[in-house]
Coordinates of C-alpha atoms (C1' of nucleotides) in Angstrom, one line a residue:
Chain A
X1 CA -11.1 12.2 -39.0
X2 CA -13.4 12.3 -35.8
X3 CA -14.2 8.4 -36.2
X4 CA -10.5 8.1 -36.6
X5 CA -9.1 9.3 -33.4
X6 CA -11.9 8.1 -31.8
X7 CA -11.1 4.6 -33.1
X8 CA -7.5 5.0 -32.1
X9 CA -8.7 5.8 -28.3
X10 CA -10.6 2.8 -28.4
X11 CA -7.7 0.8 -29.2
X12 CA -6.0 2.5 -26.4
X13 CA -8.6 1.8 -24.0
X14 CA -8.7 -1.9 -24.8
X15 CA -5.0 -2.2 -24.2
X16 CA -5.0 -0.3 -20.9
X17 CA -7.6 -2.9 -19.8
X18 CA -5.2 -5.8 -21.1
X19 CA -2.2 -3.9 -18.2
X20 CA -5.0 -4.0 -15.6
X21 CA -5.5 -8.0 -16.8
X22 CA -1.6 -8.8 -16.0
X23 CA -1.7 -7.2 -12.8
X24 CA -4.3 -9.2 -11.7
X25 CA -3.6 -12.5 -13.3
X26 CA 0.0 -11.8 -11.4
X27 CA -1.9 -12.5 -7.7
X28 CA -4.5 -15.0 -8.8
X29 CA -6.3 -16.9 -11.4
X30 CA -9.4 -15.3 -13.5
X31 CA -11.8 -17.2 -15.4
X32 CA -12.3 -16.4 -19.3
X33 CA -16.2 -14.9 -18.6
X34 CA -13.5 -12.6 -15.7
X35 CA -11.2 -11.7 -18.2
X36 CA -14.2 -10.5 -20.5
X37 CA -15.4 -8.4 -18.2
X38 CA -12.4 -6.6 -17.6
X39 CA -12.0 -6.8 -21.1
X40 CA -15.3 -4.9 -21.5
X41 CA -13.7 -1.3 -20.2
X42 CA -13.7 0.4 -23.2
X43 CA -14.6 3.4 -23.0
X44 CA -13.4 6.8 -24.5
X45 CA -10.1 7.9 -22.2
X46 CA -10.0 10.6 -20.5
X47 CA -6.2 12.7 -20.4
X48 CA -4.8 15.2 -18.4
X49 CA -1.5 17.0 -18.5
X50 CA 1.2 16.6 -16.0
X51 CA 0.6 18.3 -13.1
X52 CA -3.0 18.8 -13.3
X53 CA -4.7 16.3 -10.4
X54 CA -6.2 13.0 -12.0
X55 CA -8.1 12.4 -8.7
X56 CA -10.8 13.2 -7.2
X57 CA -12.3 14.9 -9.9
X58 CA -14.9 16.8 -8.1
X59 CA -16.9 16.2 -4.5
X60 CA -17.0 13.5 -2.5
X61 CA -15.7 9.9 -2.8
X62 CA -13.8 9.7 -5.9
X63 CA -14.9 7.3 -8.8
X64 CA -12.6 4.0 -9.4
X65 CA -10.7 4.4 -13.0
X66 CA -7.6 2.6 -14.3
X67 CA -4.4 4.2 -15.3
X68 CA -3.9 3.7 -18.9
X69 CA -1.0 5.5 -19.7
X70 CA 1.3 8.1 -18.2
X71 CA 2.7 8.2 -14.2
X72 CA 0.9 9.9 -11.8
X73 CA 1.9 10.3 -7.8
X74 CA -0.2 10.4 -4.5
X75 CA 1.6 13.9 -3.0
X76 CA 1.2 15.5 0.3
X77 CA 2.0 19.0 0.0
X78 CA 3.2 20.5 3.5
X79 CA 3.0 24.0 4.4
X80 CA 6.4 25.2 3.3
X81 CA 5.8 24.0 -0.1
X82 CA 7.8 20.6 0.1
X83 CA 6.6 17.7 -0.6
X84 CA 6.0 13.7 -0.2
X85 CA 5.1 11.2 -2.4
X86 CA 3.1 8.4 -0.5
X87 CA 3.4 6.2 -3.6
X88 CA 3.7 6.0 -7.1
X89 CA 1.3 4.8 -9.8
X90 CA 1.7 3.5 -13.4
X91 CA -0.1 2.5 -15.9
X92 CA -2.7 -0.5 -14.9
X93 CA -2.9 1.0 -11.3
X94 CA -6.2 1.6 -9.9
X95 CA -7.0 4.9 -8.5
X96 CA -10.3 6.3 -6.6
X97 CA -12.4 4.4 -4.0
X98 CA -13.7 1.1 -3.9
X99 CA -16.5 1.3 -1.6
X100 CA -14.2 1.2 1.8
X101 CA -13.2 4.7 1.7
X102 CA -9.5 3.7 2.4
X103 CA -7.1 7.2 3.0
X104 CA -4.7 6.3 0.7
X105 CA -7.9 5.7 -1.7
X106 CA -8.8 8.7 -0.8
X107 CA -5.8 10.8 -1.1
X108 CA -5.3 13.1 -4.0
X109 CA -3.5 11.7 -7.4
X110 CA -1.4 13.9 -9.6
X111 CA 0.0 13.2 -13.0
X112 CA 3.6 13.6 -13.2
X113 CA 3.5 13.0 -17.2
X114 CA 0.3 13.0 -19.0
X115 CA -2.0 10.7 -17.9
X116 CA -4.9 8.7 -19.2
X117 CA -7.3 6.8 -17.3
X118 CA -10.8 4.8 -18.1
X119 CA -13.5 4.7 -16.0
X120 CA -13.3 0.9 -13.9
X121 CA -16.9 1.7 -12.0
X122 CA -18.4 -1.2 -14.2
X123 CA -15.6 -3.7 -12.9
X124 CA -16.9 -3.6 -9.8
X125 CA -20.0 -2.8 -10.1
X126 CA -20.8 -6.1 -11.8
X127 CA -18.4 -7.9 -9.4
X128 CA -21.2 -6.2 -6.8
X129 CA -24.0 -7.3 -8.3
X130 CA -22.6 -11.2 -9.1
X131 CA -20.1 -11.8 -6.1
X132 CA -20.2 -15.6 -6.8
X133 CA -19.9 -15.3 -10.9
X134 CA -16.7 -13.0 -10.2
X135 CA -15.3 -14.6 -7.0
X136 CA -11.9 -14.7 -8.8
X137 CA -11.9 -11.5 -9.6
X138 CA -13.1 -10.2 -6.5
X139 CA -10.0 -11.9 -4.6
X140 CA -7.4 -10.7 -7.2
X141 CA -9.1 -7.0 -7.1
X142 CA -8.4 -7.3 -3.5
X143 CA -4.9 -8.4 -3.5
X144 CA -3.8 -6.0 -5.3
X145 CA -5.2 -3.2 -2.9
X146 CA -3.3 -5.3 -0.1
X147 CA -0.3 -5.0 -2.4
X148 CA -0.4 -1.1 -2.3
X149 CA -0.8 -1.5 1.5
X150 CA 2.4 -3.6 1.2
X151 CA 4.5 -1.0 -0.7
X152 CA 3.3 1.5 2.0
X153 CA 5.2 -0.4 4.2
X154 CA 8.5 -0.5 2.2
X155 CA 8.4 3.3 1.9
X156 CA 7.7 3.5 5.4
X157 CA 11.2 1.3 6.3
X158 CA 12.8 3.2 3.5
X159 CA 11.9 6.5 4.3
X160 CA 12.8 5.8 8.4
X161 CA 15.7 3.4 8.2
X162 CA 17.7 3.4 4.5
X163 CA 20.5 5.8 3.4
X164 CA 20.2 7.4 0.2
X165 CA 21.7 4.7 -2.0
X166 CA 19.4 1.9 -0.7
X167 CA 16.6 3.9 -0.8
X168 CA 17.4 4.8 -4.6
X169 CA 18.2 0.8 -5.2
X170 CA 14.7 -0.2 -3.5
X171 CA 12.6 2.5 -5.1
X172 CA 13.9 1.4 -8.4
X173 CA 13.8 -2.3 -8.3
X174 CA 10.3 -1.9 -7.1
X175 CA 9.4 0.1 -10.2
X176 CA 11.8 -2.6 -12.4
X177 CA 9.2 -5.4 -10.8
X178 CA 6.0 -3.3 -11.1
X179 CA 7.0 -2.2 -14.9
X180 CA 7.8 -5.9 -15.4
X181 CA 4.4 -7.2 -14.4
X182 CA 2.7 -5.1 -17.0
X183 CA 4.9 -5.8 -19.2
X184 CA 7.0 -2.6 -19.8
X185 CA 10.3 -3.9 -19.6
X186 CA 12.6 -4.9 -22.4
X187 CA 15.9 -6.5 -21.6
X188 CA 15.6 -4.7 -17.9
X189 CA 15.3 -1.9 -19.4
X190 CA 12.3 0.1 -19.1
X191 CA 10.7 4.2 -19.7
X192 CA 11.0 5.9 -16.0
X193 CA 9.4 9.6 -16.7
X194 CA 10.7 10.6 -12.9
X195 CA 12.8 13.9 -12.8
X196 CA 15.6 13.7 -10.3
X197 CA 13.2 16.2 -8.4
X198 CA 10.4 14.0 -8.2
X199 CA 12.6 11.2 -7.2
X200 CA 13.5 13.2 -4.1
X201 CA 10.0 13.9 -2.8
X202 CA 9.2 10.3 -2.9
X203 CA 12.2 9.4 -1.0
X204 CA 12.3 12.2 1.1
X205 CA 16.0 13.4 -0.7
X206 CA 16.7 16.6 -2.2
X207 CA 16.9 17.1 -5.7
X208 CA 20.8 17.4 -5.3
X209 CA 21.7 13.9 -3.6
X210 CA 19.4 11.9 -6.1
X211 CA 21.6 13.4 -8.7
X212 CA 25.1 12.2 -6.7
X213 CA 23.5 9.2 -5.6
X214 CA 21.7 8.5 -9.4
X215 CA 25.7 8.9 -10.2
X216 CA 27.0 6.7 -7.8
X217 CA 24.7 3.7 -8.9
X218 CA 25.5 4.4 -12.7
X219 CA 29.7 4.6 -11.7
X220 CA 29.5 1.3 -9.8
X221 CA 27.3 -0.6 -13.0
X222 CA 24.4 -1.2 -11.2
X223 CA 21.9 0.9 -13.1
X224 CA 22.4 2.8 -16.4
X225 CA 19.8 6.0 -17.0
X226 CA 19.6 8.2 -20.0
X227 CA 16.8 9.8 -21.9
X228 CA 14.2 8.6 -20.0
X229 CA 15.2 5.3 -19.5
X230 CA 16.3 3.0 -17.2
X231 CA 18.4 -0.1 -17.1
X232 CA 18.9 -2.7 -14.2
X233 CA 22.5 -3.8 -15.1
X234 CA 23.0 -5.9 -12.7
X235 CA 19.9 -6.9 -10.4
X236 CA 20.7 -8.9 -7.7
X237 CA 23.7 -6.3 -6.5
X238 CA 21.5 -3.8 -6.4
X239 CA 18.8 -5.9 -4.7
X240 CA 21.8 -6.4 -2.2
X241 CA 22.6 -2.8 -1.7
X242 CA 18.7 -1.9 -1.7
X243 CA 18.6 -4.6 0.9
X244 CA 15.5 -5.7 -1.1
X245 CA 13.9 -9.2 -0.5
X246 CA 12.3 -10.7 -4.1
X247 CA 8.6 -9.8 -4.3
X248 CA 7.7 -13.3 -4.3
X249 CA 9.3 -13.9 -1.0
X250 CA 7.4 -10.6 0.9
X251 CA 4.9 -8.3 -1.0
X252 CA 3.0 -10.8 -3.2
X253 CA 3.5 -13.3 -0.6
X254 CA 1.2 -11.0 1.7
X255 CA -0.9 -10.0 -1.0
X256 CA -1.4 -13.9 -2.1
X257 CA -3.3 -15.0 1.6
Chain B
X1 CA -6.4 -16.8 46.3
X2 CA -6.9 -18.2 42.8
X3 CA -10.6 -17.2 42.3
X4 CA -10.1 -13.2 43.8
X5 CA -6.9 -13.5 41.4
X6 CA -10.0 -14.6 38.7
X7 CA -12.0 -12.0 39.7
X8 CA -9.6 -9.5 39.4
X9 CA -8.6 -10.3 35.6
X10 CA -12.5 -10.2 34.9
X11 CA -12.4 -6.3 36.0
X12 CA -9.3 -6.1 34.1
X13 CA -11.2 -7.3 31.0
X14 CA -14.5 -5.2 31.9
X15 CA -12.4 -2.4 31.6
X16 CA -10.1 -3.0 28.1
X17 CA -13.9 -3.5 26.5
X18 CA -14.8 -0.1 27.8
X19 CA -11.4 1.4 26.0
X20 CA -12.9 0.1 23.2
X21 CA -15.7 1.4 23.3
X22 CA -14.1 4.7 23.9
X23 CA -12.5 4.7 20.9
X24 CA -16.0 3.7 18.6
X25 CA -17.9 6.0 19.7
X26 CA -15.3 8.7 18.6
X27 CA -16.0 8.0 15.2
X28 CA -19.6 6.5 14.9
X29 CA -22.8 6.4 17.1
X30 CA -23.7 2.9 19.1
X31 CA -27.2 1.2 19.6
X32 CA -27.4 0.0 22.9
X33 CA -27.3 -3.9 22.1
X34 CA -24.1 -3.1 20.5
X35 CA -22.2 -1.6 23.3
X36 CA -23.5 -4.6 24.9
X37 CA -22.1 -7.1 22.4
X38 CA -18.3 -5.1 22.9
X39 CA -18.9 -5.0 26.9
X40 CA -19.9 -9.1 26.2
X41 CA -16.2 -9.8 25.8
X42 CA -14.7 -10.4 29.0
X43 CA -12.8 -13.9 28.9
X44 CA -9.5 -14.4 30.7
X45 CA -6.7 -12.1 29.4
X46 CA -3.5 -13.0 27.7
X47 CA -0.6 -11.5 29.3
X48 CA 2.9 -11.1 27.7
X49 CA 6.4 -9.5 28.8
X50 CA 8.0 -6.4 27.4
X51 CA 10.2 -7.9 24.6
X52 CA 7.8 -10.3 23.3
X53 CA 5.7 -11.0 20.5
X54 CA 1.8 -10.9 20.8
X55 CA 0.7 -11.5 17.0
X56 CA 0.9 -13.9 15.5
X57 CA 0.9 -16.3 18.0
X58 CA 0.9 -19.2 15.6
X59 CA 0.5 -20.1 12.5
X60 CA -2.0 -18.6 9.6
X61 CA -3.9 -15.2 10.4
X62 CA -3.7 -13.6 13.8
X63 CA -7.0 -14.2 15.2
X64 CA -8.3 -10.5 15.7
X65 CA -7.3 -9.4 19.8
X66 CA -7.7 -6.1 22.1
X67 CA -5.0 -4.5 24.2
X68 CA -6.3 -3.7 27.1
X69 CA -3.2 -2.9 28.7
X70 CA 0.4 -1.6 27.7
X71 CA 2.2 -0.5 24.8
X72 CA 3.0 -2.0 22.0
X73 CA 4.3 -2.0 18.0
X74 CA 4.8 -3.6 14.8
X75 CA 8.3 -3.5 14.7
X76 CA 10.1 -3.8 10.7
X77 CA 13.5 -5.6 11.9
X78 CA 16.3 -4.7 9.0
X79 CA 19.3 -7.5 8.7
X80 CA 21.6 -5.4 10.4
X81 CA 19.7 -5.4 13.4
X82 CA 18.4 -1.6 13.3
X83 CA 14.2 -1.3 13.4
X84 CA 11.6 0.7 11.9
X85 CA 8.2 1.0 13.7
X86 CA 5.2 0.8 11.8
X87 CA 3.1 1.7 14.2
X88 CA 2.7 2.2 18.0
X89 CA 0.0 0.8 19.9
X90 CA -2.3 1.6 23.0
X91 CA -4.7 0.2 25.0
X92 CA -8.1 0.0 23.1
X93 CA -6.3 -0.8 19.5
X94 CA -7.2 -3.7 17.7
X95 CA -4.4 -6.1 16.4
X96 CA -4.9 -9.4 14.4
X97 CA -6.5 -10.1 11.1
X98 CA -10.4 -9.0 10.5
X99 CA -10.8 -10.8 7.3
X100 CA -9.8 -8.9 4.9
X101 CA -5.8 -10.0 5.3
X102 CA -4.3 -6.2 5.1
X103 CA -0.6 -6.6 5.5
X104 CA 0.0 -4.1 8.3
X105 CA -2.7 -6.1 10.3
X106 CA -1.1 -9.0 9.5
X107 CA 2.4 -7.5 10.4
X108 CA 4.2 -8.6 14.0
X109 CA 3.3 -7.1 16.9
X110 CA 5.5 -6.6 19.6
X111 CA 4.8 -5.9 23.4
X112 CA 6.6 -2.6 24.4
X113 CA 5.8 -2.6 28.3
X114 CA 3.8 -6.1 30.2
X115 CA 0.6 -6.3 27.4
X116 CA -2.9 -7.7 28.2
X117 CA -4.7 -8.9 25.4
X118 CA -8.5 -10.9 25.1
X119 CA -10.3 -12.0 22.2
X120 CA -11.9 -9.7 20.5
X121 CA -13.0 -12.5 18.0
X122 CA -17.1 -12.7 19.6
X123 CA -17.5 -9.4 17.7
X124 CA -16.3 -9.7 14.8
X125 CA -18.2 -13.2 14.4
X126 CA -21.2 -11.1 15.8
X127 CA -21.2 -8.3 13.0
X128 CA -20.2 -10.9 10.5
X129 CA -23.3 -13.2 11.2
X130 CA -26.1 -10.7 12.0
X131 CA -25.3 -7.3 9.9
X132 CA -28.2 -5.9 9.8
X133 CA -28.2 -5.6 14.1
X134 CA -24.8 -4.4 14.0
X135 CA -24.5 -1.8 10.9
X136 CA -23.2 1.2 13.7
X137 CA -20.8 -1.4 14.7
X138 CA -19.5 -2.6 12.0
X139 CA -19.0 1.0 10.5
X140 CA -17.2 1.8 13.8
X141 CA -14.9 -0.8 13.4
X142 CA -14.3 -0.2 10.1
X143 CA -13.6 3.9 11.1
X144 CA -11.3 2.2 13.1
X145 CA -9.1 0.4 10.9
X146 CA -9.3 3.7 8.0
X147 CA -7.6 5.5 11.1
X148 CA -4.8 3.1 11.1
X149 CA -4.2 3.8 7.9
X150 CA -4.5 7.3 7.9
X151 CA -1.9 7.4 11.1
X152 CA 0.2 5.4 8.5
X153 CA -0.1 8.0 5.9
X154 CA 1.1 10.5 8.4
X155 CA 4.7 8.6 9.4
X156 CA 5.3 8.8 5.6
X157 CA 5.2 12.0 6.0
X158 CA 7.2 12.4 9.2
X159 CA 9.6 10.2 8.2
X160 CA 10.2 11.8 4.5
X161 CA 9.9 15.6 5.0
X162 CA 10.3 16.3 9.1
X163 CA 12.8 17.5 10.9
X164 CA 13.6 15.5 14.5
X165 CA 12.0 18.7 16.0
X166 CA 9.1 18.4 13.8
X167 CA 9.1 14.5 14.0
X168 CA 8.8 14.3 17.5
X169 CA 6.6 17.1 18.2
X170 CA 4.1 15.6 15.5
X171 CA 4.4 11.8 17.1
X172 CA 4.2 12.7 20.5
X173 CA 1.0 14.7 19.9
X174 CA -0.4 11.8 18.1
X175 CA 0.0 9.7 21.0
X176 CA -1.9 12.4 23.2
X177 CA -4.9 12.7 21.5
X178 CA -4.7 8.9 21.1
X179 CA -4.9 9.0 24.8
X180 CA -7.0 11.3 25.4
X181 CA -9.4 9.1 23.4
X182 CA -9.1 6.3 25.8
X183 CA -9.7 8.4 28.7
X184 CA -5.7 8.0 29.9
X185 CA -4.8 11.9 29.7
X186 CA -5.6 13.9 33.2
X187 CA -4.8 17.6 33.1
X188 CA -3.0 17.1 29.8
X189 CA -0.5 14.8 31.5
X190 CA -0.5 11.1 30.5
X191 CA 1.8 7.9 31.1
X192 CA 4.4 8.0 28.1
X193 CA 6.1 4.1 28.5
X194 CA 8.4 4.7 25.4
X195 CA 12.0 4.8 26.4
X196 CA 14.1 7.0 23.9
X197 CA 15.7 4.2 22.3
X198 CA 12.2 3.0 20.8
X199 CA 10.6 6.8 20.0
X200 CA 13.9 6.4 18.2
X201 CA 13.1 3.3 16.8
X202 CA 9.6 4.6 15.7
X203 CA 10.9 7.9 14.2
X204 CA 14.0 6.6 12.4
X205 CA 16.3 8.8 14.5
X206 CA 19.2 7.7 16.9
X207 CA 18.7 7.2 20.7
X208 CA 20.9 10.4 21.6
X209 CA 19.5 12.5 18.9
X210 CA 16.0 12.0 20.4
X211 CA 17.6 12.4 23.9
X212 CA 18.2 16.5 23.0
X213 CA 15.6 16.6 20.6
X214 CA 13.4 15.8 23.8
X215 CA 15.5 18.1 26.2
X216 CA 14.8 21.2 23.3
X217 CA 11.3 20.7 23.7
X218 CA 11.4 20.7 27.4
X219 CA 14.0 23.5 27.1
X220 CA 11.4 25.8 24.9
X221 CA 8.4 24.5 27.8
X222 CA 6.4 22.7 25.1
X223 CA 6.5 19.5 27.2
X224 CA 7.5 18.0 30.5
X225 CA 8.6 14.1 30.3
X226 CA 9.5 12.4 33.7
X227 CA 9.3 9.5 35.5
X228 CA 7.4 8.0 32.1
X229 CA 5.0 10.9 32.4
X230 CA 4.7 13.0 29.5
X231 CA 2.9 16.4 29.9
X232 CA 1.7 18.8 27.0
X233 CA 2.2 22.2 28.2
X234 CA 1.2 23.6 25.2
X235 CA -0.7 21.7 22.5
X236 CA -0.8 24.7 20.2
X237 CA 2.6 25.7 20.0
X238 CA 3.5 22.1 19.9
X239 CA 1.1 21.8 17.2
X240 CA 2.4 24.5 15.2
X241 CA 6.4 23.4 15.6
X242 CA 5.3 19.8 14.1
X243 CA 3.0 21.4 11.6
X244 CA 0.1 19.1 13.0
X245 CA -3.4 19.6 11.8
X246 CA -6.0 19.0 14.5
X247 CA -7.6 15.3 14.3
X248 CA -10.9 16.4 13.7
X249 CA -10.1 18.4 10.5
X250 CA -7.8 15.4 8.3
X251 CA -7.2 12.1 10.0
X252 CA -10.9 11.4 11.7
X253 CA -12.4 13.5 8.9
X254 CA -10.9 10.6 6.4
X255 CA -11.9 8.4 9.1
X256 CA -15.9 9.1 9.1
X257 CA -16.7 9.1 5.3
Chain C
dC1 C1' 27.0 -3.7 46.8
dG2 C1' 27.7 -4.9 42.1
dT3 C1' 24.9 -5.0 37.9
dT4 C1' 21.9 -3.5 34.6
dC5 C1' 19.1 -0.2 32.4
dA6 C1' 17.4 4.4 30.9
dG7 C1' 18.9 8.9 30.6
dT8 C1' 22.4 12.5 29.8
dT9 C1' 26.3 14.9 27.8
dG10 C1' 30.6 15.9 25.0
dA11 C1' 33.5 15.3 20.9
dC12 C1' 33.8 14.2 16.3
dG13 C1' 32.6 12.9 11.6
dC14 C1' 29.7 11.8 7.9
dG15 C1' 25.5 12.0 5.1
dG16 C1' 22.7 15.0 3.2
dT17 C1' 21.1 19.9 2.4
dT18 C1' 21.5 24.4 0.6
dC19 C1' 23.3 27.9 -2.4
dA20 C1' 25.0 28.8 -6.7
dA21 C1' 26.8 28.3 -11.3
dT22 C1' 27.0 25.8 -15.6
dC23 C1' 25.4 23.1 -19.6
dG24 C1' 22.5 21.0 -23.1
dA25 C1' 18.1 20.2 -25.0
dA26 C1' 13.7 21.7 -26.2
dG27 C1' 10.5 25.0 -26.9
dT28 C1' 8.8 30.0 -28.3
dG29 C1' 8.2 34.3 -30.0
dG30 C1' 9.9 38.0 -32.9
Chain D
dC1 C1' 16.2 31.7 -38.5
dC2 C1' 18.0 33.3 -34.4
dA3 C1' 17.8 35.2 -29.6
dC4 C1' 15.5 34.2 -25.4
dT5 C1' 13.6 31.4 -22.1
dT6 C1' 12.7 27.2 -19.7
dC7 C1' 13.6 22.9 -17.8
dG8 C1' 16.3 19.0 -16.2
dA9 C1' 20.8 17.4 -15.3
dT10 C1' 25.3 18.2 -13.4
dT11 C1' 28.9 19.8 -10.4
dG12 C1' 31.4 22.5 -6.7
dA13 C1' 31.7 24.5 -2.1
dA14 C1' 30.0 25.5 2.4
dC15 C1' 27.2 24.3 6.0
dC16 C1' 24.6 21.6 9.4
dG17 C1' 21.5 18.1 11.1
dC18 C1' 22.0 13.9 12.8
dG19 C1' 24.7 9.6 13.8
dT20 C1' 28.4 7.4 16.2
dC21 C1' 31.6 6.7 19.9
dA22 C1' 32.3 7.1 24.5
dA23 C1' 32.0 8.3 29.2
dC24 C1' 29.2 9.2 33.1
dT25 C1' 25.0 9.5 36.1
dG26 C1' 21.2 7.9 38.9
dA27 C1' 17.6 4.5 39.8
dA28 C1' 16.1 -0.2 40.3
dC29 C1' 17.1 -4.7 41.4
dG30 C1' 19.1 -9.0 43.1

DNA sequence: CGTTCAGTTGACGCGGTTCAATCGAAGTGG
DNA sequence: CCACTTCGATTGAACCGCGTCAACTGAACG
């Protein structure tokens, strides 16, 4: 019985590393000895519940690991109790630090379902130790911490400029792209664990309006969201209302350089 | 004429290097020969009018620069005209690409007032060549740009969760203590260039709303703002209405890992 | 002496918050 | 097996922060 589930985490882990392998082979090319060694991340996952804080997991600089399953949120609590999402991580996002003690790096991660993550350390580590054997790797690692700086700068125009509704329409079509690159979504439609609440304290709404808002997308058949999930009837309208440029065209193209 | 003209930009220059220098040793310590490579840099400077764009000034990466006078910003322009600021800039920041192609760095930047820029290339090349002689340097620098982020982390916040009151309390102290690094605030009194259209502009409120959010803050004596001279009259009242945590205990503390 | 630009002020309306009540689904304990 | 609770979604009503429109001021400038 032990073997067992430990067996079934193993699978787990090896499929969490194949998410991380999409993201990456989505901003640049990896050779097959690359792909192995991303590959090799299998080891025993550790979970926590939703809520609890994924990262850091004790003192100083927290360790790099990779989401494997679950959503998880970078919050900053303010002293009345509200609070702000600075971004939001699924599965095949890395969290912790990478040696440049970046803030957002830095900042604490919370799971909003339960999470699961694997330890990446020996990712970089052995891109450390062999820069010119991993040099593909190395650059796609690093686009994709560009490509978090990038999204940073979405919220920031969201947060500052949008009304409700196109912050609702962005926010989602960049969670239909991100859930499409690892290859969660089905016939644009795709699992989105967010509570109306949570919703709001990443776009800076309360609880209330995402619930009109949420309605107001569903009654004009942009979006359609029940149980959990959520379909992109009809993307390009809704990239129109988000006023939302193709990722090709802005985010990956900054990533890509 | 021409040469005393010449000789005049060289002291111009002289001086931007030593806002620089103001600003490293904030966050790290400085061997001699390395405030000597920073003070090396005093080529002609680049002027540019209010209104226009100082980086890129071509084509590929914007080759790393230093104000050294004026105010500028990385404007977000949205397609109806309106604009989010990223980020506002002093004298002393660093704009342009430092290798590692982050997209804020690589973001516009626009000159706010007349900017004076030089090229703050030699030092980067420096660091990049001989590590080893410059390791206080290059962690300096590097303090530098985790600052940028962590002032970006802190507009999320400001735009998402705070109230205009709370908004412009928390942005203007920002800018104070961002002066007062550079040696620019006298008897807590510095030169403030922003018109209310662009505080507006960076805090995603409207020009009149920022007009009596700025005459309530006068009204209750937390400031005095005339004649573009902005004057704290009480940073800890001011700091307590925008809910601001003192630098030293979150931004520079994220800043000096 | 007109023009432009930044600041200032009033009136009005909308977008979004807050308070509050309801409802269904999913536990949970007796 | 059935209350009892909890949690998320939903809806109504009242309120208010902030945006918009518009007019006016004073200073700087040509």
């Amino acid at each position: 019985m032990a073997t067992h589930l430990a067996w079934h985490e193993n699978l787990r882990a090896i499929h969490g590393a194949e998410l991380l392998l999409r993201r990456l082979k989505a901003v640049g090319m990896l050779s097959s000895i690359e792909i192995e060694l991303v590959r090799s991340i299998r080891q025993r996952a550790r979970q926590v519940g939703a809520g609890a804080q994924v990262s850091p997991e004790g003192d100083g600089p927290p360790q790099p690991r990779l989401i494997i399953s679950g959503w998880a949120c970078r919050p900053r609590v303010l002293p009345d109790g509200r609070c702000q999402m600075l971004s939001i991580l699924l599965p095949g996002d890395l969290i912790g630090d990478t040696g440049d003690f970046r803030p957002l790096a830095l900042s604490p991660v919370m799971a909003l379902t339960n999470v699961r993550t694997i330890n990446a350390k020996p990712i970089f580590d052995a891109v450390a130790a062999e820069p010119k054997a991993y040099r593909g790797l190395a650059l796609a690692l690093q686009r994709l911490t560009r490509l978090e700086e990038a999204y940073l700068l979405d919220h920031v125009v969201r947060l500052g400029r949008q009304t409700a509704l196109q912050r609702l329409a962005h926010c989602l079509l960049e969670l239909y792209y991100r859930a499409r690159t690892i290859g969660f979504v089905h016939g644009n439609a795709f699992t989105m664990p967010l509570t109306q609440e949570l919703i709001g304290d990443a776009l800076g709404l309360s609880l209330v309006h995402v619930n009109r808002t949420l309605s107001q997308l569903k009654r004009d058949g942009l979006i359609s969201l029940g149980a959990g999930v959520l379909t992109i009837l009809d993307v390009s309208k809704l990239a129109y209302v988000a006023d939302y440029a193709t990722p090709d065209t802005t985010v990956m193209a900054q990533a890509r350089m």
